[in-house]
PDB file of C-alpha atoms and ligand atoms in Angstrom:
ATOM      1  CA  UNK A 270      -3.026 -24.846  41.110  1.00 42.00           C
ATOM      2  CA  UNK A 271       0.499 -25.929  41.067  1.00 45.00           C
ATOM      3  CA  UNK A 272       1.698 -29.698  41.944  1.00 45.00           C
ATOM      4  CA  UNK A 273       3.923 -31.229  44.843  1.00 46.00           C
ATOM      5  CA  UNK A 274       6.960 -31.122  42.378  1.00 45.00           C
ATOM      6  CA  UNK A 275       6.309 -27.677  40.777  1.00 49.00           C
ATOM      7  CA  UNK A 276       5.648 -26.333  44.575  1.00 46.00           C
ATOM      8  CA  UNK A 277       9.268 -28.369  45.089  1.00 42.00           C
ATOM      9  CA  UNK A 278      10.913 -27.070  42.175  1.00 44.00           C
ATOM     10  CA  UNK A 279       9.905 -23.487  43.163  1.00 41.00           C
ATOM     11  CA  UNK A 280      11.289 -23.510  46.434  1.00 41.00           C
ATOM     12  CA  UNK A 281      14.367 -24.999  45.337  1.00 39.00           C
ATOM     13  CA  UNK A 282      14.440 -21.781  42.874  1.00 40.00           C
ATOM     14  CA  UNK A 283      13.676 -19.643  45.831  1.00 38.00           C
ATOM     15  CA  UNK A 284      16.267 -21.115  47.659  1.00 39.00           C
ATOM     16  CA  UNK A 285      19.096 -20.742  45.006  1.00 37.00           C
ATOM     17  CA  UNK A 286      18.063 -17.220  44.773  1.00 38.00           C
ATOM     18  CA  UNK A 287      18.599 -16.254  48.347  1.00 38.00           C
ATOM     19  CA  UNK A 288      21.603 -18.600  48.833  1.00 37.00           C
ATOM     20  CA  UNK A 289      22.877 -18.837  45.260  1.00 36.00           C
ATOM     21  CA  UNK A 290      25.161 -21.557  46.574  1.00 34.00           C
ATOM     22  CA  UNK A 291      22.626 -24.093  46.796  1.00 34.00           C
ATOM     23  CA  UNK A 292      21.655 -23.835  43.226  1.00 34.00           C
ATOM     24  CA  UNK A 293      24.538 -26.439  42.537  1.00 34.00           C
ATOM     25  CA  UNK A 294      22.659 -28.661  44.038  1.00 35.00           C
ATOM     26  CA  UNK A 295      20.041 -28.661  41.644  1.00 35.00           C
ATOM     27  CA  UNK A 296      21.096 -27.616  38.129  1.00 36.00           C
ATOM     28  CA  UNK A 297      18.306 -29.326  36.334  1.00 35.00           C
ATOM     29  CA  UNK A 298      15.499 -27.227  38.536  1.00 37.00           C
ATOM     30  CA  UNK A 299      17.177 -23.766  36.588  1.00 40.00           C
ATOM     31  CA  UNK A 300      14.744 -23.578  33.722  1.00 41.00           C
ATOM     32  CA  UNK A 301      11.774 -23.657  35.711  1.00 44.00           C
ATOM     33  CA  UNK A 302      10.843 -27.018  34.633  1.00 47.00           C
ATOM     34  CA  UNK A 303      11.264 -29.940  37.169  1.00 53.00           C
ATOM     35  CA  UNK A 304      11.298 -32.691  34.286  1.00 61.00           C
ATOM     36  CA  UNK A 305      14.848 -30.725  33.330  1.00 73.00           C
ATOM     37  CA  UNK A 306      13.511 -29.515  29.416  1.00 82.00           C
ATOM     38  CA  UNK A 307      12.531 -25.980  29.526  1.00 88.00           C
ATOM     39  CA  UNK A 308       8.917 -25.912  28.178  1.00 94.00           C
ATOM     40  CA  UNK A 309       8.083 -24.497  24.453  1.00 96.00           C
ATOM     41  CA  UNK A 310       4.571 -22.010  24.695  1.00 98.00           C
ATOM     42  CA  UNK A 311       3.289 -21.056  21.272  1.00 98.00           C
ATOM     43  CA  UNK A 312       1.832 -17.714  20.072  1.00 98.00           C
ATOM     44  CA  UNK A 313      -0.940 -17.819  16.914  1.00 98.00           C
ATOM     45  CA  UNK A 314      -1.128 -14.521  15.088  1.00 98.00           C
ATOM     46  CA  UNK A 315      -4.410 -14.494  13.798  1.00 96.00           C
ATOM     47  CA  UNK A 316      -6.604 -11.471  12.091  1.00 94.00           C
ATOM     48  CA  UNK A 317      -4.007  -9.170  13.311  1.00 96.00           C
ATOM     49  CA  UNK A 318      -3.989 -10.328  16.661  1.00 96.00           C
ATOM     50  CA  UNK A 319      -1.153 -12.201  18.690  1.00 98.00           C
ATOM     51  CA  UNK A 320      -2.597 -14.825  20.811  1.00 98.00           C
ATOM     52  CA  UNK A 321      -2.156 -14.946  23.647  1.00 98.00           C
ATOM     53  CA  UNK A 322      -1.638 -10.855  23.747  1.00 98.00           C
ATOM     54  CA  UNK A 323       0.549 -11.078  27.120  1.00 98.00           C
ATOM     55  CA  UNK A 324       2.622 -14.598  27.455  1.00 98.00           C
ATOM     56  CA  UNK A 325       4.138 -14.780  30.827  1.00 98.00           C
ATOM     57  CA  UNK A 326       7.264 -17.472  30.368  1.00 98.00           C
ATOM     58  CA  UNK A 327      10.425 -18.715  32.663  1.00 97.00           C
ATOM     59  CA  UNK A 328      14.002 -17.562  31.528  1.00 96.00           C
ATOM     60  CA  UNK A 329      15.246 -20.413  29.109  1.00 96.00           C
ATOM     61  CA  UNK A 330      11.871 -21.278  28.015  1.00 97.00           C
ATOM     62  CA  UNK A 331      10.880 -20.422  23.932  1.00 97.00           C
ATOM     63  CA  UNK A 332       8.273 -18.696  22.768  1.00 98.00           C
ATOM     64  CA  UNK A 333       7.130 -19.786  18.951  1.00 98.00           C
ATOM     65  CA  UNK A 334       5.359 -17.490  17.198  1.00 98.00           C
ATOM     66  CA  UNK A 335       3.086 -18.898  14.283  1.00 98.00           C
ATOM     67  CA  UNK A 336       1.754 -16.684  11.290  1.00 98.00           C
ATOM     68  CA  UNK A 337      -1.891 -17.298  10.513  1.00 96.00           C
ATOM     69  CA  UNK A 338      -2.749 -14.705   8.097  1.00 96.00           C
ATOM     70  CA  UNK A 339      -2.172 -14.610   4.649  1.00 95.00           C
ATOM     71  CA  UNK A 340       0.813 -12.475   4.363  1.00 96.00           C
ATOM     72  CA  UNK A 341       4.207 -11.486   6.622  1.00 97.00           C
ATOM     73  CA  UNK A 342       4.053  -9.888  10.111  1.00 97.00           C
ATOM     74  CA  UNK A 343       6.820  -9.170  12.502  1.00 98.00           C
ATOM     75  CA  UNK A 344       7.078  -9.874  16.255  1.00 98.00           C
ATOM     76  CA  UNK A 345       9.580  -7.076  17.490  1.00 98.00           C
ATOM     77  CA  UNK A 346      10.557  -5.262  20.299  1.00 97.00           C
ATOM     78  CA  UNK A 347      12.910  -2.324  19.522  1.00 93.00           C
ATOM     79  CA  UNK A 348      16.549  -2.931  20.706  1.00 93.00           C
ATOM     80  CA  UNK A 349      15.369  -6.469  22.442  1.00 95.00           C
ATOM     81  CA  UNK A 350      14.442  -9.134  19.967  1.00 97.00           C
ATOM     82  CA  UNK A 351      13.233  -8.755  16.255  1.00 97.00           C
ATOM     83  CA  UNK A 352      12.207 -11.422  14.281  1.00 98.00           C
ATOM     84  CA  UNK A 353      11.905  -9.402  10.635  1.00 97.00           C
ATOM     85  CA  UNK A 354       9.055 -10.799   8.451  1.00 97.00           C
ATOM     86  CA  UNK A 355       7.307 -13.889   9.818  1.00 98.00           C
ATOM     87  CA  UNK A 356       5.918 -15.211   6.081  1.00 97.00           C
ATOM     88  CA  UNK A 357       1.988 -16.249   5.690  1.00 96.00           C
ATOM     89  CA  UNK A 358       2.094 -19.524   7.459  1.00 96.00           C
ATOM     90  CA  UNK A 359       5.563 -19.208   8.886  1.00 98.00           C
ATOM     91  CA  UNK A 360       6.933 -18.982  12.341  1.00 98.00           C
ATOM     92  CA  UNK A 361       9.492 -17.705  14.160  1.00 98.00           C
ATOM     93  CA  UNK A 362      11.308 -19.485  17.606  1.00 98.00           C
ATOM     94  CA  UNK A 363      13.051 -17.077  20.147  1.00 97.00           C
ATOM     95  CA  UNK A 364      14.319 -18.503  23.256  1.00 97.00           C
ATOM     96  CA  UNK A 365      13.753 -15.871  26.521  1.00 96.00           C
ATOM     97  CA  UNK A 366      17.198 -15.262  27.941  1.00 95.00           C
ATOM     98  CA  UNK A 367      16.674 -12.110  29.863  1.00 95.00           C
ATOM     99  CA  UNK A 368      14.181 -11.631  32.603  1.00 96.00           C
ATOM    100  CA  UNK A 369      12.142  -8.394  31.591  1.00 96.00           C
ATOM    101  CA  UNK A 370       8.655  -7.186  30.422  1.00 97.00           C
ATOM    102  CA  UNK A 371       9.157  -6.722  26.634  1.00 97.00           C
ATOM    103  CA  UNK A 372       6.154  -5.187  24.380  1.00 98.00           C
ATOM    104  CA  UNK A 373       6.373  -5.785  20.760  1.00 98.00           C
ATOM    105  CA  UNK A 374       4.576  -4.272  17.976  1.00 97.00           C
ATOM    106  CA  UNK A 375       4.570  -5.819  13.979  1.00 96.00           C
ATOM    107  CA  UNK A 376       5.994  -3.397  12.571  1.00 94.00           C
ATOM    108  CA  UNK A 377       4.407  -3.404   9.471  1.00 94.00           C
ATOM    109  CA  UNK A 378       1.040  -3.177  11.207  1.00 94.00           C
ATOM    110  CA  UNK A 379       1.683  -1.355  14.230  1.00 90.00           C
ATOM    111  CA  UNK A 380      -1.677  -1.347  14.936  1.00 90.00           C
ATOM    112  CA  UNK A 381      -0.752  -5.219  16.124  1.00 95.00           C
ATOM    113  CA  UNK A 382       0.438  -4.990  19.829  1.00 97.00           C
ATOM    114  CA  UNK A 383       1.907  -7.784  22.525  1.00 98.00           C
ATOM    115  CA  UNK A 384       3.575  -8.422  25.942  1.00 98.00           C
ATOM    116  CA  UNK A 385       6.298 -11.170  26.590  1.00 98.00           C
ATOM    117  CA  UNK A 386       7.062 -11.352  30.808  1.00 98.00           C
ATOM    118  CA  UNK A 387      10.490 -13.485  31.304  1.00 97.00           C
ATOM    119  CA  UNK A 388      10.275 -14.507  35.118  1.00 96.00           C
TER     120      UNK A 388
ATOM    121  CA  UNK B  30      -5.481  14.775  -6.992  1.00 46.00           C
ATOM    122  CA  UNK B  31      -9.047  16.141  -5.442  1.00 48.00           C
ATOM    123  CA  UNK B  32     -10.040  14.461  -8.225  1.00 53.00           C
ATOM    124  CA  UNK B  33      -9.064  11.228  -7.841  1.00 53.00           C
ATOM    125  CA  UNK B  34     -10.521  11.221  -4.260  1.00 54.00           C
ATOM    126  CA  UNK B  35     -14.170  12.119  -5.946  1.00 53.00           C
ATOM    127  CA  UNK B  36     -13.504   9.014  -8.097  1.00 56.00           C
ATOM    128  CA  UNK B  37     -12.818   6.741  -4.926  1.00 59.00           C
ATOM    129  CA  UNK B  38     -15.486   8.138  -3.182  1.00 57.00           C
ATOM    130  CA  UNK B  39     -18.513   7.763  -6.094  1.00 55.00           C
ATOM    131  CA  UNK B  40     -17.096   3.991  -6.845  1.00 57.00           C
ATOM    132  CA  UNK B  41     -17.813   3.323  -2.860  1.00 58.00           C
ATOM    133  CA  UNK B  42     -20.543   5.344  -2.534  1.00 53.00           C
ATOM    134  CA  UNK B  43     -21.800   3.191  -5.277  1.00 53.00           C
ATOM    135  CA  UNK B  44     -21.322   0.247  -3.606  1.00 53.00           C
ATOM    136  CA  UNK B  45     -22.943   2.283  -0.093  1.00 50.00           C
ATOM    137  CA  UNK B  46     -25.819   3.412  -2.366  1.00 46.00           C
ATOM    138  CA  UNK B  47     -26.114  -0.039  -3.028  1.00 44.00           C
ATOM    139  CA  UNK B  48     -27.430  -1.003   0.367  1.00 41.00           C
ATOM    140  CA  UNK B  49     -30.588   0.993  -0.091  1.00 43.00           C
ATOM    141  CA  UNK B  50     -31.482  -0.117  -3.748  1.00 50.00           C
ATOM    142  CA  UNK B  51     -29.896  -3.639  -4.088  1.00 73.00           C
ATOM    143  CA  UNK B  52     -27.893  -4.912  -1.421  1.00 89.00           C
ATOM    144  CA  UNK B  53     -24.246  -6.797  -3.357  1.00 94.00           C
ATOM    145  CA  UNK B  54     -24.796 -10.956  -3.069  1.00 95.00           C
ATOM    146  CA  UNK B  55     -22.319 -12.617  -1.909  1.00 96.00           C
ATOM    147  CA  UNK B  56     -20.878 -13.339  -5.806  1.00 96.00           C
ATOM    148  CA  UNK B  57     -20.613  -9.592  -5.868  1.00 96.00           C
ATOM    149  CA  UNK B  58     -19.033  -9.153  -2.806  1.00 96.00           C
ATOM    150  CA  UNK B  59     -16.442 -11.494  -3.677  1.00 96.00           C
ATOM    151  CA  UNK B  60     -16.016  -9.664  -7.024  1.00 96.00           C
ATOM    152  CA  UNK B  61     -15.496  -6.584  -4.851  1.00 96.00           C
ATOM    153  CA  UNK B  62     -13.129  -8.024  -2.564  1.00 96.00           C
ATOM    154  CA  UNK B  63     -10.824  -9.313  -5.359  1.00 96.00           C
ATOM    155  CA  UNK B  64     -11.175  -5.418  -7.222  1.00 96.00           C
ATOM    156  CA  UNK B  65     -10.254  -4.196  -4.203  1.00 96.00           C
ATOM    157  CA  UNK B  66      -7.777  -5.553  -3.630  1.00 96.00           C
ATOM    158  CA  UNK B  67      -6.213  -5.608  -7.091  1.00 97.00           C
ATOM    159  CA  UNK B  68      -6.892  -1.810  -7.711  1.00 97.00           C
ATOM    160  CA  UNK B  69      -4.481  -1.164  -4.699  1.00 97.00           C
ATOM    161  CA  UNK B  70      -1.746  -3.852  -5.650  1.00 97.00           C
ATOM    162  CA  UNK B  71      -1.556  -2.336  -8.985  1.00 97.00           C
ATOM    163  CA  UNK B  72      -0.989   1.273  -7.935  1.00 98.00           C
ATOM    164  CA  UNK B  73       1.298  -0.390  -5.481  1.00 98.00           C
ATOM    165  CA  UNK B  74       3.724  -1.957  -7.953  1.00 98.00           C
ATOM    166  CA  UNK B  75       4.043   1.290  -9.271  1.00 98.00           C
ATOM    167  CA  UNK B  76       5.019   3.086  -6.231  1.00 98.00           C
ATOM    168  CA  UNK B  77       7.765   0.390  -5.651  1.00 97.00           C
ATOM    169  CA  UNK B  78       9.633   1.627  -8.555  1.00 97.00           C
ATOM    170  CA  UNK B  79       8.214   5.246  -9.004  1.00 97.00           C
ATOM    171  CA  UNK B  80       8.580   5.780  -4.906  1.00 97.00           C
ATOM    172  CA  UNK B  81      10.994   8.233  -4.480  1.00 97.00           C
ATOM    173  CA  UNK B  82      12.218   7.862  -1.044  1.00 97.00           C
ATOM    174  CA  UNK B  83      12.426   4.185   0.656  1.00 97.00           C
ATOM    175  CA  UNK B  84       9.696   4.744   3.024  1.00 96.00           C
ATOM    176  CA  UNK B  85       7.649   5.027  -0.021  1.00 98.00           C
ATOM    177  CA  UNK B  86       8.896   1.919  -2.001  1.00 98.00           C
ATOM    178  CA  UNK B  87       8.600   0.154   1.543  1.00 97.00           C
ATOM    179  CA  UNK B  88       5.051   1.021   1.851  1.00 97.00           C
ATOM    180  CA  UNK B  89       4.312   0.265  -2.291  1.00 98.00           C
ATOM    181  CA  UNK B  90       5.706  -2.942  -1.725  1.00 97.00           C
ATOM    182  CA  UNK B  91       3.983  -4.138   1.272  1.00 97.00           C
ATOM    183  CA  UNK B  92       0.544  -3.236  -0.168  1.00 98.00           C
ATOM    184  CA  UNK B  93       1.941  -5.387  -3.461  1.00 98.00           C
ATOM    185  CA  UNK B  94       2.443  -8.193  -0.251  1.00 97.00           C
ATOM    186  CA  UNK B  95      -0.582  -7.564   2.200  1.00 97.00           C
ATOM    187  CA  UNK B  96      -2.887  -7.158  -0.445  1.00 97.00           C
ATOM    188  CA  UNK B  97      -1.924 -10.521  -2.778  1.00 97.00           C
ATOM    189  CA  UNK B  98      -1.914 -12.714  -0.100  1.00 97.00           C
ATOM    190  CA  UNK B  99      -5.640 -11.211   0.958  1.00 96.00           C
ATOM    191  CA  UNK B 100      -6.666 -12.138  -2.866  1.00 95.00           C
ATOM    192  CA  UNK B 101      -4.691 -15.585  -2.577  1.00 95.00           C
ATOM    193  CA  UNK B 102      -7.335 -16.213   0.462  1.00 94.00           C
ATOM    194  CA  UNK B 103     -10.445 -14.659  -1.223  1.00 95.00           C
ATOM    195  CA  UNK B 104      -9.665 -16.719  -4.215  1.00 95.00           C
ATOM    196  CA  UNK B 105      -9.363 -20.418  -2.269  1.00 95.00           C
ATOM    197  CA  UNK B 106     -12.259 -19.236  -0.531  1.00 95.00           C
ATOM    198  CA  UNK B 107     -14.765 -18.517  -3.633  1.00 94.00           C
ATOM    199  CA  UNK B 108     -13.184 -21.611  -5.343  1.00 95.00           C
ATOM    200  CA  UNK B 109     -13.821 -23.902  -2.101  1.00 95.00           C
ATOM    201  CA  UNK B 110     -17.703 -22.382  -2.260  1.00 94.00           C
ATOM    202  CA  UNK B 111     -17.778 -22.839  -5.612  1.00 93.00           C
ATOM    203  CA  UNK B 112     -19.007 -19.103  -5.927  1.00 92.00           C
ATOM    204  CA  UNK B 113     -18.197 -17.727  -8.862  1.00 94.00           C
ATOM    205  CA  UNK B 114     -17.275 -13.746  -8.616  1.00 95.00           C
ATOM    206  CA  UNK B 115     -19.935 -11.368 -10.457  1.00 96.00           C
ATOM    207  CA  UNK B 116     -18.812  -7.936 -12.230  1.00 96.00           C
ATOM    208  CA  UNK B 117     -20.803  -5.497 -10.688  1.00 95.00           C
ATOM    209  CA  UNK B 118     -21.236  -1.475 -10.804  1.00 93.00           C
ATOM    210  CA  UNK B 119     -19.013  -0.898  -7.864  1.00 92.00           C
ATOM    211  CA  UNK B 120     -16.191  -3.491  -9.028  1.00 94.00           C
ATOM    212  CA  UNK B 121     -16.071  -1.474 -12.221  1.00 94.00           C
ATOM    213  CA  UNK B 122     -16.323   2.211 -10.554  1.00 92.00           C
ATOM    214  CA  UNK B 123     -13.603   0.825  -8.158  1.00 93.00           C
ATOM    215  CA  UNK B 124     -11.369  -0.702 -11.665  1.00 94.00           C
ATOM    216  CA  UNK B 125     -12.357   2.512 -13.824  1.00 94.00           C
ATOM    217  CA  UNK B 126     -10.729   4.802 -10.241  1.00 94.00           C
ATOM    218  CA  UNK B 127      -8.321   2.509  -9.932  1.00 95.00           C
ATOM    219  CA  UNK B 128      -7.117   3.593 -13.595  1.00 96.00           C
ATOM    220  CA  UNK B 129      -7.479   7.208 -13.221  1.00 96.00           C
ATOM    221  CA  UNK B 130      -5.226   6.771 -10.651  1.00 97.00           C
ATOM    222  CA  UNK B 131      -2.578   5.273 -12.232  1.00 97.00           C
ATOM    223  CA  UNK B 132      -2.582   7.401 -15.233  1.00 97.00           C
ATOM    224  CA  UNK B 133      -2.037  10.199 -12.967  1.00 97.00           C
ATOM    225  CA  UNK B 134       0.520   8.779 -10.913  1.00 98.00           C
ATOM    226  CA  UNK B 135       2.400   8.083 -14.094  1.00 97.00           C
ATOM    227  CA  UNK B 136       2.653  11.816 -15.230  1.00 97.00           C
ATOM    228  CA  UNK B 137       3.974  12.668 -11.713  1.00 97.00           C
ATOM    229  CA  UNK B 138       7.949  11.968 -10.510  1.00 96.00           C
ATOM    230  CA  UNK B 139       9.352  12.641  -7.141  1.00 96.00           C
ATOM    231  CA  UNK B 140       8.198  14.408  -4.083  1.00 96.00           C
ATOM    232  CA  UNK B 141       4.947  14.719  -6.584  1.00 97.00           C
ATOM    233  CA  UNK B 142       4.337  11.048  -6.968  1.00 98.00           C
ATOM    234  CA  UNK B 143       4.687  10.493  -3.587  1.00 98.00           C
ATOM    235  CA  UNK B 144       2.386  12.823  -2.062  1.00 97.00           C
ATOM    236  CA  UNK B 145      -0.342  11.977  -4.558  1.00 98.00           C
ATOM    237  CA  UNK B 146       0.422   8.134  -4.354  1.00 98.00           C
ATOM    238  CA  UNK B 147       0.221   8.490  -0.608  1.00 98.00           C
ATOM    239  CA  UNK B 148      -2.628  10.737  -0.709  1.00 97.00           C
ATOM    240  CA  UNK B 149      -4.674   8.686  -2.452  1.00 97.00           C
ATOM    241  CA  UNK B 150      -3.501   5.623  -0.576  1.00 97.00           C
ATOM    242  CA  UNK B 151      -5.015   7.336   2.642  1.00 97.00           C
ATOM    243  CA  UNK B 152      -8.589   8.334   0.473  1.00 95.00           C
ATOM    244  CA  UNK B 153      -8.836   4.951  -0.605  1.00 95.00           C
ATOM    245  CA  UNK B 154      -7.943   3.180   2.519  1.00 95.00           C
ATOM    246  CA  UNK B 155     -10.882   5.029   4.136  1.00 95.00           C
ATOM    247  CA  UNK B 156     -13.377   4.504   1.108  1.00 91.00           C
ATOM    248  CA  UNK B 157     -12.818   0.360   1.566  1.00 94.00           C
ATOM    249  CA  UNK B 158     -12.974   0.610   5.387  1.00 95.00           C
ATOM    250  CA  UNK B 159     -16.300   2.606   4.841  1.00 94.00           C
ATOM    251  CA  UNK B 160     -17.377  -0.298   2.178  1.00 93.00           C
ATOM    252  CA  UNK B 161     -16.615  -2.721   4.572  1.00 95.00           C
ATOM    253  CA  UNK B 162     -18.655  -1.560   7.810  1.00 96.00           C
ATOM    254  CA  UNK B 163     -21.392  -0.198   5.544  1.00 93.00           C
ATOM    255  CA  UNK B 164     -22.085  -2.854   3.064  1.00 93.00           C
ATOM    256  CA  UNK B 165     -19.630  -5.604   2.387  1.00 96.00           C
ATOM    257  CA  UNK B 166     -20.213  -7.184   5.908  1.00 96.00           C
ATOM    258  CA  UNK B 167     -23.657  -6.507   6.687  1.00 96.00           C
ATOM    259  CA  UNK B 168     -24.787  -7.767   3.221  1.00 96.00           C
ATOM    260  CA  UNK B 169     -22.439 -11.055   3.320  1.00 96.00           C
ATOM    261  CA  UNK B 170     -24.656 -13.481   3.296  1.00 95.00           C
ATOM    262  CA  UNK B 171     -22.154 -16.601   3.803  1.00 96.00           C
ATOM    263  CA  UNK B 172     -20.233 -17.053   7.156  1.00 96.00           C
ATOM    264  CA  UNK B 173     -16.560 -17.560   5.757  1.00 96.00           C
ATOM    265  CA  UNK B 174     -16.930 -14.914   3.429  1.00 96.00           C
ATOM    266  CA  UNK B 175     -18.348 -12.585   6.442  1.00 96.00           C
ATOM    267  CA  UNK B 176     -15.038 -14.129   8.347  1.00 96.00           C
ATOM    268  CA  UNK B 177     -12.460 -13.470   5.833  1.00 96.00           C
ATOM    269  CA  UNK B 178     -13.616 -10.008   5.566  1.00 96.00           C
ATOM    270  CA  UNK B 179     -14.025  -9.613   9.156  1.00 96.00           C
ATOM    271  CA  UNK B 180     -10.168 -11.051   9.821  1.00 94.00           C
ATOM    272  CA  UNK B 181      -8.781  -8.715   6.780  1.00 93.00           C
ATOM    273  CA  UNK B 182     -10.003  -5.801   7.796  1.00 95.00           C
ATOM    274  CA  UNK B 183      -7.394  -4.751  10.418  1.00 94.00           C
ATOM    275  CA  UNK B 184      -4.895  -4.705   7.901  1.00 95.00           C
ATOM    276  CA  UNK B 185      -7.029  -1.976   5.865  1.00 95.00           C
ATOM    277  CA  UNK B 186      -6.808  -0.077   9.287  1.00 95.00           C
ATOM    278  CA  UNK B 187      -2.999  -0.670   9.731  1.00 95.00           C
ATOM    279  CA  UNK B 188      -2.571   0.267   5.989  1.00 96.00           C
ATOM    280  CA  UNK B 189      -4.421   3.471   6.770  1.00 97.00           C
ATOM    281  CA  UNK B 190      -2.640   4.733   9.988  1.00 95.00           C
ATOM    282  CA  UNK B 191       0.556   3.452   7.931  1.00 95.00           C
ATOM    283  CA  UNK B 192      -0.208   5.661   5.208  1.00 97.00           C
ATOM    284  CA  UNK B 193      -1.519   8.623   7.018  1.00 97.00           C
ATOM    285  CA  UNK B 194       1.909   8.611   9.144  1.00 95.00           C
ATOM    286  CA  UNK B 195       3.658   8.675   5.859  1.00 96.00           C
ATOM    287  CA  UNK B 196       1.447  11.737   4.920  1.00 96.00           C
ATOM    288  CA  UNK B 197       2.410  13.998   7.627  1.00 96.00           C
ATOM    289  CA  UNK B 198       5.602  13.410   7.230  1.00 92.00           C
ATOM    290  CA  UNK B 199       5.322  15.067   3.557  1.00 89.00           C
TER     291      UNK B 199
HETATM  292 CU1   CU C 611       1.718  -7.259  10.890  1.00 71.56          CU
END
């Protein structure tokens, strides 16, 4: 369910992508967000487990990842973004640039698997 | 090195054999988790120095990590339940292997210490995992201790498949 102003601020993106003039008309609307701050969205890695497994996120928007367990983990996706060891309790902030699907692994467990979507 | 895997194996198949004649309490369990834990942070320390190639030290040195910060847990959590941890047969077959191990590891250098360090990281990965699923979780009598062990235990599996990649690479 989406609101009167999120329905607005879509159409205004639509419209800047098929006449990419128009845009300047609306610079705030770029990050997705109609109140003009793109939004944070938090991951919890937990038991070996990101959560949520698959984030879907806006371009400009940042993703914080938060370590749970008791020791490091990494959230990395080979030749796109690497955040090297997350310590027990620490977190890591990457800001989603690049529209793309981008699966990660930990790569000291690589048993530990996500998906980050940039719209 | 066949050995040492017959060591592993009797100290868990203690603790299996366990189920059928006296299941482990939960002061027991905790005793085991801690042993566990230790036995492989030990042989671990050794393998970051000893390790001969960096994939080796790497691995040493995150089972030094994973491993401490699992104890770190296990000991807030017995301290916050006010349980105290209880020697039992299998934490001392796990500590007496755990030895054997080392001593053996320390008379070996090079592509030698490697492949029996790895080796028996892979035997006694699969020993604790079999512990786990066979009598550490379904005798764990409290919830949080049944938790911990339950969130843990995917790192024994990465550890594993970690270990076993290392293996066929030898
Ligand atoms: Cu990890």
């Amino acid at each position: 369910m989406r609101t009167r102003t999120q329905r607005l601020a879509l159409a205004l993106i639509c419209a800047g992508a098929l006449f990419p003039g128009a845009a300047t008309y609306a610079p705030g609307t770029a990050g997705g967000a109609s109140a003009g701050k793109p939004a944070t969205h938090s991951v919890v890695i937990d038991g070996l487990k990101y959560d949520p497994e698959t984030l879907t996120v806006k371009r400009g928007e940042t993703v914080i990842w938060t370590n749970k367990d008791p020791f490091p983990h990494t959230v990395t996706a080979q030749g796109k973004f690497d955040s090297h060891d997350i310590a027990a309790g620490g977190s890591w902030k990457y800001v989603a640039r690049t529209a793309g699907e981008y699966s990660y692994i930990c790569t000291l467990h690589p048993n530990m698997k996500g998906m980050l979507r940039v719209e | 090195m066949k050995n040492i895997g017959i060591v592993v194996a009797t100290a868990l198949l203690l603790a299996a054999g366990g189920v059928a004649a006296q299941a482990p309490n939960d002061a027991q369990i905790a005793h085991i988790v801690v042993t566990a834990n230790q036995v492989d942070i030990d042989a671990g320390k050794l393998a970051e120095k000893m390790g001969s190639t960096k994939d080796v030290r790497d691995f040493g040195k995150q089972m030094v990590t994973d491993h401490s910060g699992v104890n770190k847990q296990a000991v807030a959590l017995v301290t916050k339940l006010k349980v105290k941890p209880e020697d039992n047969p299998t934490s001392q077959s796990l500590k007496s292997g755990g030895e054997a191990n080392l001593k053996n590891l320390k008379t070996l250098k090079g592509n030698a210490f490697d492949k029996a360090y790895i080796d028996h990281e892979v035997a006694y990965h699969e020993q604790v995992l079999d512990a786990v699923d066979k009598t550490l979780l379904p005798s764990a009598k409290n919830e949080e201790l049944k938790a911990l062990i339950t969130k843990v235990r995917p790192a024994f599996v990465a550890h594993l498949e970690h270990a076993k990649m290392l293996q066929s690479k030898m």
